[in-house]
Amino acid sequence: MSTATTPAPAAVSTAPEHGRTRLLRWWPAAVLALLIVAPWSALPLPGLLDGPVGSPGSLQLLATCLLFGALATGYDLLLGRTGLLSFGHALYFAAGSYATNMFLLEAGLPFAAAAVLGVCFGAALALVLGSVSLRVTGIGFSMVTLAFAQAGSILVSRDPGGFTGGEEGRAAPAELLPSWLVGIDHTANLYWIALAYLVLTLAVVHRAVRSPTGRVWEGIKENERRVEVLGLKPYGFKLTAFVLAGALAAVGGLVHLLLTGGSTPQTTTSDFTLSLLVMVVLGGTGTRWGPMVGGILYTWADHRLGDLAGSGAVADLPAVLRVPLSQPLFLLGVLFVAVVHLLPGGLARLPSRLRRKSEENR
C-alpha cells in the first residue's frame, strides 16, 4: 500500500511547476498584446510618463524606447553573438535615415520606394565597409569601424552638395510622406511602426541565432581558431552577421526618420554607438531579451533623468548635490556602474539570480 501511494506527491508537486512553465512561455505574447492596445489606454503612470499612456507625448517616448530596444538587439548580433566590438554601428542607422530622406527630397520618389532604397543603401554600405573592416580582428577591427564612423560623421557635418543639412540636419518633407504618418494626431501610427520594428528585429535575431549560421557565430565568439580547424571560414560568417546587423540598423534609421521628422547628425557619431554598447551591456550581452530591456531602460532614463536634472527639486538642493544631479549623463553613468557592479551579466541575469537565491534559502 505504501509503495502504491508514493508517486502521488510527486505528481502533485510537478503540477504547479508545469503551470508556471506555461505562464513563462506565454508572457511575451501578453506583453505584446498590452503594447498593441497602449494607444487606447488612458492609464496614468506618474513618475514613469508625463501623461496617460495613450497621450501623444507618452506614445512618442514609448515609441523611441521601443526603437532603441530593437536597435540594441540588432547590435547584439555583433557584440553578444559573434564577439565583434564595432564602434561604427551608428553609421548604418544614419545611412537608412539620410538615404531615405535624400531619395524623397532629391529624387522625388514615393515614400515606399524611397524607404526600400534607403534600407538597401544601408545594407550595401554595411557589406562594403564590413568586407574591409573584417580583414582585421580584435582591436584592429574596432579601430577600423571607428575610423569609418568618424569619416561618415565628418562627411555629414560638412554637407557636401547640400544633401545632409550639415550640423542642422535635414527635415523630412511632410508633403511627400503618407498623411497617416504626419502630425500629432497620428502619433499612434508611428508608435505601432516602432513596435513592428521591435517585433521584426526580435524575430530575425532569434531565427538567425538558432540557425546553423548562428551556431557558427557562437563558435567564433568562443574560439575563432577552433572554427577554422573545423574547416569553416569565419570571415564569411562574420560578414553575414555584420550585414544583417547593418540592415536592421538601417530599418531603425528609417523608423527614427519618421518619429523625429528628420535626419540628425547626432546619429552619425561614435558616441551614438557607445550608447548602444551601454544599452547591450546594461541589459546583458548574448541574451534573448537583455539588449531590448537595456535599450528601453536606457532610453527612458535618458529622457526622464533629463527632466529630473532640470526640475525645481534639483535646483533647490545644495551645490554639492545640485551640480552632479543636474547632469543627466552623470545620473546615467551612476546607474550603469551600479547595474554592472551589482548585476554581473546585466539585467537579463536578474531572474535566474533571484531564482537561485530563493532555492538556496529553502
Short mmCIF file of C-alpha atoms in Angstrom, two decimals:
data_model
loop_
_atom_site.label_atom_id
_atom_site.label_comp_id
_atom_site.label_asym_id
_atom_site.label_seq_id
_atom_site.Cartn_x
_atom_site.Cartn_y
_atom_site.Cartn_z
CA MET A 1 0.00 0.00 0.00
CA SER A 2 2.73 2.41 0.87
CA THR A 3 4.56 1.88 -2.42
CA ALA A 4 1.36 2.42 -4.41
CA THR A 5 0.77 5.84 -2.90
CA THR A 6 4.35 7.08 -3.21
CA PRO A 7 4.09 8.63 -6.75
CA ALA A 8 1.10 10.80 -5.80
CA PRO A 9 3.03 13.60 -4.03
CA ALA A 10 5.47 13.80 -6.94
CA ALA A 11 2.60 14.24 -9.41
CA VAL A 12 1.03 16.93 -7.26
CA SER A 13 4.32 18.79 -6.83
CA THR A 14 5.10 18.88 -10.55
CA ALA A 15 1.70 20.36 -11.49
CA PRO A 16 2.48 23.89 -10.22
CA GLU A 17 5.86 23.75 -11.93
CA HIS A 18 4.21 22.79 -15.22
CA GLY A 19 1.70 25.63 -14.92
CA ARG A 20 4.45 28.12 -14.09
CA THR A 21 6.44 27.00 -17.13
CA ARG A 22 3.43 27.52 -19.39
CA LEU A 23 2.89 31.02 -17.99
CA LEU A 24 6.54 31.91 -18.56
CA ARG A 25 6.29 30.65 -22.12
CA TRP A 26 3.38 32.95 -22.93
CA TRP A 27 4.47 36.16 -21.21
CA PRO A 28 5.96 37.72 -24.39
CA ALA A 29 2.58 37.39 -26.14
CA ALA A 30 0.85 39.02 -23.16
CA VAL A 31 3.31 41.92 -23.15
CA LEU A 32 2.92 42.33 -26.92
CA ALA A 33 -0.87 42.46 -26.56
CA LEU A 34 -0.56 45.18 -23.91
CA LEU A 35 1.80 47.18 -26.12
CA ILE A 36 -0.56 46.91 -29.08
CA VAL A 37 -3.52 48.34 -27.16
CA ALA A 38 -1.45 51.01 -25.35
CA PRO A 39 -2.60 53.88 -27.64
CA TRP A 40 -6.19 53.34 -26.43
CA SER A 41 -5.22 53.43 -22.77
CA ALA A 42 -5.88 56.44 -20.54
CA LEU A 43 -3.98 54.89 -17.60
CA PRO A 44 -1.74 57.43 -15.86
CA LEU A 45 1.73 56.31 -14.79
CA PRO A 46 3.06 59.11 -12.53
CA GLY A 47 6.83 59.21 -12.44
CA LEU A 48 7.17 56.97 -15.48
CA LEU A 49 5.32 59.09 -18.05
CA ASP A 50 4.25 62.73 -18.11
CA GLY A 51 0.69 61.90 -19.09
CA PRO A 52 -1.67 58.99 -19.76
CA VAL A 53 -0.20 56.07 -21.67
CA GLY A 54 -2.23 56.88 -24.79
CA SER A 55 -1.35 60.60 -24.92
CA PRO A 56 0.82 61.74 -27.85
CA GLY A 57 3.77 62.68 -25.63
CA SER A 58 3.79 59.34 -23.84
CA LEU A 59 3.43 57.40 -27.09
CA GLN A 60 6.33 59.34 -28.59
CA LEU A 61 8.55 58.39 -25.65
CA LEU A 62 7.39 54.77 -25.71
CA ALA A 63 7.99 54.55 -29.46
CA THR A 64 11.52 55.91 -29.01
CA CYS A 65 12.18 53.36 -26.27
CA LEU A 66 10.94 50.51 -28.48
CA LEU A 67 13.07 51.79 -31.37
CA PHE A 68 16.26 51.72 -29.35
CA GLY A 69 15.35 48.42 -27.73
CA ALA A 70 15.24 46.96 -31.24
CA LEU A 71 18.42 48.73 -32.30
CA ALA A 72 20.33 47.37 -29.29
CA THR A 73 19.01 43.88 -30.08
CA GLY A 74 20.37 44.13 -33.62
CA TYR A 75 23.71 45.45 -32.39
CA ASP A 76 24.00 42.47 -30.05
CA LEU A 77 24.26 40.24 -33.14
CA LEU A 78 27.79 41.61 -33.39
CA LEU A 79 28.80 42.11 -29.77
CA GLY A 80 26.99 39.37 -27.89
CA ARG A 81 26.53 36.70 -30.55
CA THR A 82 29.67 36.92 -32.70
CA GLY A 83 32.08 38.73 -30.37
CA LEU A 84 32.63 41.68 -32.73
CA LEU A 85 33.09 45.03 -30.97
CA SER A 86 32.09 47.58 -33.60
CA PHE A 87 32.32 51.31 -32.93
CA GLY A 88 30.70 52.22 -36.24
CA HIS A 89 27.20 50.74 -35.99
CA ALA A 90 25.65 54.22 -35.91
CA LEU A 91 26.80 54.74 -39.48
CA TYR A 92 24.26 52.27 -40.87
CA PHE A 93 21.47 53.66 -38.72
CA ALA A 94 22.23 57.13 -40.09
CA ALA A 95 22.54 55.75 -43.62
CA GLY A 96 18.98 54.42 -43.52
CA SER A 97 17.69 57.78 -42.34
CA TYR A 98 19.71 60.08 -44.60
CA ALA A 99 19.42 57.90 -47.70
CA THR A 100 15.63 57.66 -47.41
CA ASN A 101 15.42 61.41 -46.87
CA MET A 102 17.58 62.13 -49.91
CA PHE A 103 15.62 59.74 -52.13
CA LEU A 104 12.49 61.65 -51.11
CA LEU A 105 13.90 65.15 -51.48
CA GLU A 106 16.36 64.85 -54.35
CA ALA A 107 14.87 62.04 -56.45
CA GLY A 108 11.23 62.79 -55.64
CA LEU A 109 10.46 59.11 -55.21
CA PRO A 110 7.31 57.86 -53.47
CA PHE A 111 7.80 57.09 -49.80
CA ALA A 112 7.63 53.30 -50.19
CA ALA A 113 10.29 53.27 -52.92
CA ALA A 114 12.49 55.71 -51.00
CA ALA A 115 12.20 53.60 -47.84
CA VAL A 116 13.17 50.37 -49.63
CA LEU A 117 16.11 52.03 -51.38
CA GLY A 118 17.22 53.69 -48.14
CA VAL A 119 17.33 50.36 -46.29
CA CYS A 120 19.09 48.71 -49.25
CA PHE A 121 21.67 51.52 -49.24
CA GLY A 122 22.36 50.95 -45.53
CA ALA A 123 22.74 47.20 -46.09
CA ALA A 124 25.01 47.73 -49.09
CA LEU A 125 27.16 50.17 -47.10
CA ALA A 126 27.48 47.56 -44.34
CA LEU A 127 28.51 44.99 -46.94
CA VAL A 128 31.22 47.23 -48.42
CA LEU A 129 32.65 48.57 -45.16
CA GLY A 130 32.27 45.24 -43.37
CA SER A 131 34.22 43.41 -46.09
CA VAL A 132 37.10 45.80 -45.40
CA SER A 133 36.81 46.01 -41.61
CA LEU A 134 36.70 42.24 -41.13
CA ARG A 135 40.07 41.79 -42.81
CA VAL A 136 41.50 42.52 -39.36
CA THR A 137 40.46 41.12 -35.99
CA GLY A 138 40.28 42.18 -32.36
CA ILE A 139 41.07 45.77 -31.51
CA GLY A 140 42.12 46.39 -35.10
CA PHE A 141 38.58 45.67 -36.27
CA SER A 142 37.17 48.05 -33.64
CA MET A 143 39.53 50.83 -34.73
CA VAL A 144 38.71 50.41 -38.42
CA THR A 145 34.97 50.60 -37.73
CA LEU A 146 35.59 53.70 -35.59
CA ALA A 147 37.56 55.30 -38.45
CA PHE A 148 34.72 54.66 -40.91
CA ALA A 149 32.21 56.08 -38.44
CA GLN A 150 34.27 59.22 -37.91
CA ALA A 151 34.65 59.67 -41.66
CA GLY A 152 30.89 59.34 -42.10
CA SER A 153 30.22 61.82 -39.31
CA ILE A 154 32.59 64.38 -40.83
CA LEU A 155 31.04 63.87 -44.26
CA VAL A 156 27.56 64.54 -42.90
CA SER A 157 28.65 67.64 -40.96
CA ARG A 158 30.46 69.10 -43.99
CA ASP A 159 27.22 68.84 -46.01
CA PRO A 160 28.65 68.04 -49.48
CA GLY A 161 26.28 69.23 -52.20
CA GLY A 162 23.75 70.34 -49.59
CA PHE A 163 22.42 66.81 -49.25
CA THR A 164 22.74 66.34 -45.48
CA GLY A 165 21.95 69.76 -44.00
CA GLY A 166 25.21 69.88 -42.06
CA GLU A 167 25.00 70.38 -38.31
CA GLU A 168 21.33 71.32 -38.52
CA GLY A 169 20.30 68.05 -40.08
CA ARG A 170 17.55 67.79 -42.66
CA ALA A 171 13.81 67.70 -42.08
CA ALA A 172 11.71 65.07 -43.79
CA PRO A 173 9.34 66.52 -46.42
CA ALA A 174 5.91 66.19 -44.82
CA GLU A 175 4.16 66.64 -48.17
CA LEU A 176 5.93 63.56 -49.56
CA LEU A 177 5.08 61.32 -46.60
CA PRO A 178 1.80 59.43 -46.28
CA SER A 179 -0.77 61.57 -44.47
CA TRP A 180 -1.28 58.87 -41.81
CA LEU A 181 2.35 59.32 -40.72
CA VAL A 182 2.31 63.10 -40.32
CA GLY A 183 1.00 65.16 -37.45
CA ILE A 184 0.46 64.74 -33.74
CA ASP A 185 -2.91 63.11 -34.37
CA HIS A 186 -1.12 60.15 -35.97
CA THR A 187 1.42 59.53 -33.20
CA ALA A 188 -0.23 56.16 -32.52
CA ASN A 189 0.59 55.03 -36.07
CA LEU A 190 4.26 55.89 -35.56
CA TYR A 191 4.17 54.03 -32.24
CA TRP A 192 2.84 50.90 -33.95
CA ILE A 193 5.56 51.18 -36.60
CA ALA A 194 8.21 51.29 -33.85
CA LEU A 195 6.57 48.27 -32.18
CA ALA A 196 6.54 46.41 -35.51
CA TYR A 197 10.24 47.18 -35.94
CA LEU A 198 10.95 45.73 -32.49
CA VAL A 199 8.98 42.55 -33.24
CA LEU A 200 10.71 42.19 -36.63
CA THR A 201 14.16 42.60 -35.10
CA LEU A 202 13.49 40.14 -32.30
CA ALA A 203 12.13 37.59 -34.77
CA VAL A 204 15.03 37.97 -37.22
CA VAL A 205 17.69 37.81 -34.50
CA HIS A 206 16.05 34.82 -32.81
CA ARG A 207 15.76 32.94 -36.09
CA ALA A 208 19.32 33.79 -37.11
CA VAL A 209 20.83 32.78 -33.77
CA ARG A 210 19.04 29.41 -33.80
CA SER A 211 20.13 28.65 -37.37
CA PRO A 212 23.29 26.69 -38.29
CA THR A 213 24.95 30.04 -39.07
CA GLY A 214 24.08 31.24 -35.58
CA ARG A 215 25.80 28.25 -34.06
CA VAL A 216 28.92 29.10 -36.04
CA TRP A 217 28.70 32.66 -34.70
CA GLU A 218 28.71 31.24 -31.20
CA GLY A 219 31.79 29.18 -32.06
CA ILE A 220 33.54 32.24 -33.48
CA LYS A 221 32.83 34.15 -30.29
CA GLU A 222 34.20 31.36 -28.12
CA ASN A 223 37.24 30.39 -30.21
CA GLU A 224 37.65 31.54 -33.80
CA ARG A 225 40.74 29.42 -34.36
CA ARG A 226 38.81 26.27 -33.48
CA VAL A 227 36.20 27.14 -36.13
CA GLU A 228 38.98 27.38 -38.69
CA VAL A 229 40.33 23.99 -37.65
CA LEU A 230 36.88 22.53 -38.33
CA GLY A 231 37.23 23.62 -41.95
CA LEU A 232 34.94 26.67 -41.81
CA LYS A 233 35.91 30.17 -42.89
CA PRO A 234 34.94 32.64 -40.15
CA TYR A 235 35.21 35.65 -42.47
CA GLY A 236 32.04 34.84 -44.42
CA PHE A 237 30.03 34.12 -41.27
CA LYS A 238 31.20 37.33 -39.61
CA LEU A 239 30.36 39.33 -42.72
CA THR A 240 26.86 37.83 -42.70
CA ALA A 241 26.35 38.96 -39.11
CA PHE A 242 27.76 42.40 -39.94
CA VAL A 243 25.46 42.93 -42.94
CA LEU A 244 22.39 41.60 -41.15
CA ALA A 245 23.01 43.89 -38.17
CA GLY A 246 23.67 46.80 -40.54
CA ALA A 247 20.43 46.17 -42.46
CA LEU A 248 18.41 46.06 -39.21
CA ALA A 249 20.08 49.32 -38.14
CA ALA A 250 19.14 50.91 -41.49
CA VAL A 251 15.49 49.96 -40.90
CA GLY A 252 15.84 51.60 -37.48
CA GLY A 253 17.14 54.75 -39.16
CA LEU A 254 14.03 54.82 -41.33
CA VAL A 255 11.78 54.49 -38.26
CA HIS A 256 13.77 57.22 -36.49
CA LEU A 257 13.28 59.49 -39.50
CA LEU A 258 9.52 59.10 -39.18
CA LEU A 259 9.49 59.51 -35.39
CA THR A 260 11.61 62.67 -35.30
CA GLY A 261 10.55 64.14 -38.63
CA GLY A 262 14.09 64.43 -39.97
CA SER A 263 17.67 63.21 -40.13
CA THR A 264 20.07 64.46 -37.47
CA PRO A 265 23.89 64.38 -37.47
CA GLN A 266 23.92 63.19 -33.84
CA THR A 267 23.05 59.71 -35.12
CA THR A 268 26.32 59.52 -37.08
CA THR A 269 28.70 59.97 -34.16
CA SER A 270 30.69 57.29 -32.37
CA ASP A 271 29.02 58.47 -29.14
CA PHE A 272 25.79 57.10 -30.55
CA THR A 273 27.36 53.67 -30.98
CA LEU A 274 28.81 53.87 -27.47
CA SER A 275 25.27 54.43 -26.21
CA LEU A 276 24.25 51.20 -27.96
CA LEU A 277 27.17 49.44 -26.29
CA VAL A 278 25.99 50.67 -22.88
CA MET A 279 22.43 49.50 -23.63
CA VAL A 280 23.58 46.00 -24.53
CA VAL A 281 25.88 45.65 -21.52
CA LEU A 282 23.18 47.07 -19.24
CA GLY A 283 20.65 44.50 -20.41
CA GLY A 284 23.02 41.57 -20.85
CA THR A 285 25.07 40.62 -23.89
CA GLY A 286 24.25 37.44 -25.76
CA THR A 287 20.79 37.05 -24.22
CA ARG A 288 17.43 36.97 -25.95
CA TRP A 289 15.70 39.80 -24.09
CA GLY A 290 18.59 41.60 -22.37
CA PRO A 291 19.62 44.06 -25.13
CA MET A 292 15.98 45.01 -25.69
CA VAL A 293 15.44 45.66 -21.97
CA GLY A 294 18.70 47.60 -21.76
CA GLY A 295 17.79 49.74 -24.77
CA ILE A 296 14.33 50.53 -23.45
CA LEU A 297 15.54 51.31 -19.92
CA TYR A 298 18.47 53.44 -21.08
CA THR A 299 16.32 55.47 -23.48
CA TRP A 300 13.61 56.01 -20.89
CA ALA A 301 16.18 57.02 -18.27
CA ASP A 302 17.89 59.36 -20.74
CA HIS A 303 14.64 61.25 -21.26
CA ARG A 304 13.27 61.14 -17.73
CA LEU A 305 16.56 61.90 -15.96
CA GLY A 306 16.96 64.92 -18.23
CA ASP A 307 13.63 66.20 -16.93
CA LEU A 308 14.71 65.44 -13.35
CA ALA A 309 18.00 67.27 -13.80
CA GLY A 310 16.20 70.43 -14.88
CA SER A 311 13.46 70.24 -12.26
CA GLY A 312 12.96 72.69 -9.41
CA ALA A 313 13.56 69.97 -6.85
CA VAL A 314 17.17 69.60 -8.02
CA ALA A 315 17.64 73.37 -8.38
CA ASP A 316 16.81 73.88 -4.69
CA LEU A 317 19.43 71.40 -3.48
CA PRO A 318 22.81 72.46 -2.06
CA ALA A 319 25.53 72.97 -4.67
CA VAL A 320 27.36 69.81 -3.67
CA LEU A 321 24.30 67.80 -4.76
CA ARG A 322 22.81 70.15 -7.37
CA VAL A 323 25.84 70.21 -9.67
CA PRO A 324 26.19 66.44 -10.25
CA LEU A 325 22.43 65.78 -10.22
CA SER A 326 21.84 68.47 -12.84
CA GLN A 327 23.89 66.44 -15.32
CA PRO A 328 21.83 63.66 -16.95
CA LEU A 329 24.98 61.87 -18.14
CA PHE A 330 26.22 61.72 -14.55
CA LEU A 331 22.98 60.10 -13.44
CA LEU A 332 23.09 57.61 -16.32
CA GLY A 333 26.71 56.82 -15.51
CA VAL A 334 25.90 56.11 -11.87
CA LEU A 335 23.01 53.88 -12.93
CA PHE A 336 25.21 51.98 -15.35
CA VAL A 337 28.03 51.45 -12.83
CA ALA A 338 25.54 50.30 -10.20
CA VAL A 339 23.96 47.73 -12.52
CA VAL A 340 27.30 46.40 -13.78
CA HIS A 341 28.64 46.11 -10.22
CA LEU A 342 25.52 44.65 -8.59
CA LEU A 343 24.27 42.55 -11.52
CA PRO A 344 27.15 40.95 -13.42
CA GLY A 345 25.81 39.81 -16.77
CA GLY A 346 23.20 42.55 -16.96
CA LEU A 347 19.51 42.81 -16.11
CA ALA A 348 18.70 39.64 -18.07
CA ARG A 349 20.53 37.59 -15.43
CA LEU A 350 18.44 39.00 -12.59
CA PRO A 351 15.57 36.42 -12.71
CA SER A 352 17.98 33.46 -12.63
CA ARG A 353 19.96 35.05 -9.79
CA LEU A 354 16.77 35.60 -7.78
CA ARG A 355 15.61 32.05 -8.52
CA ARG A 356 18.95 30.62 -7.42
CA LYS A 357 18.91 32.70 -4.25
CA SER A 358 15.38 31.58 -3.36
CA GLU A 359 16.38 27.94 -3.88
CA GLU A 360 19.37 28.40 -1.59
CA ASN A 361 17.14 29.87 1.13
CA ARG A 362 14.74 26.91 1.08
#
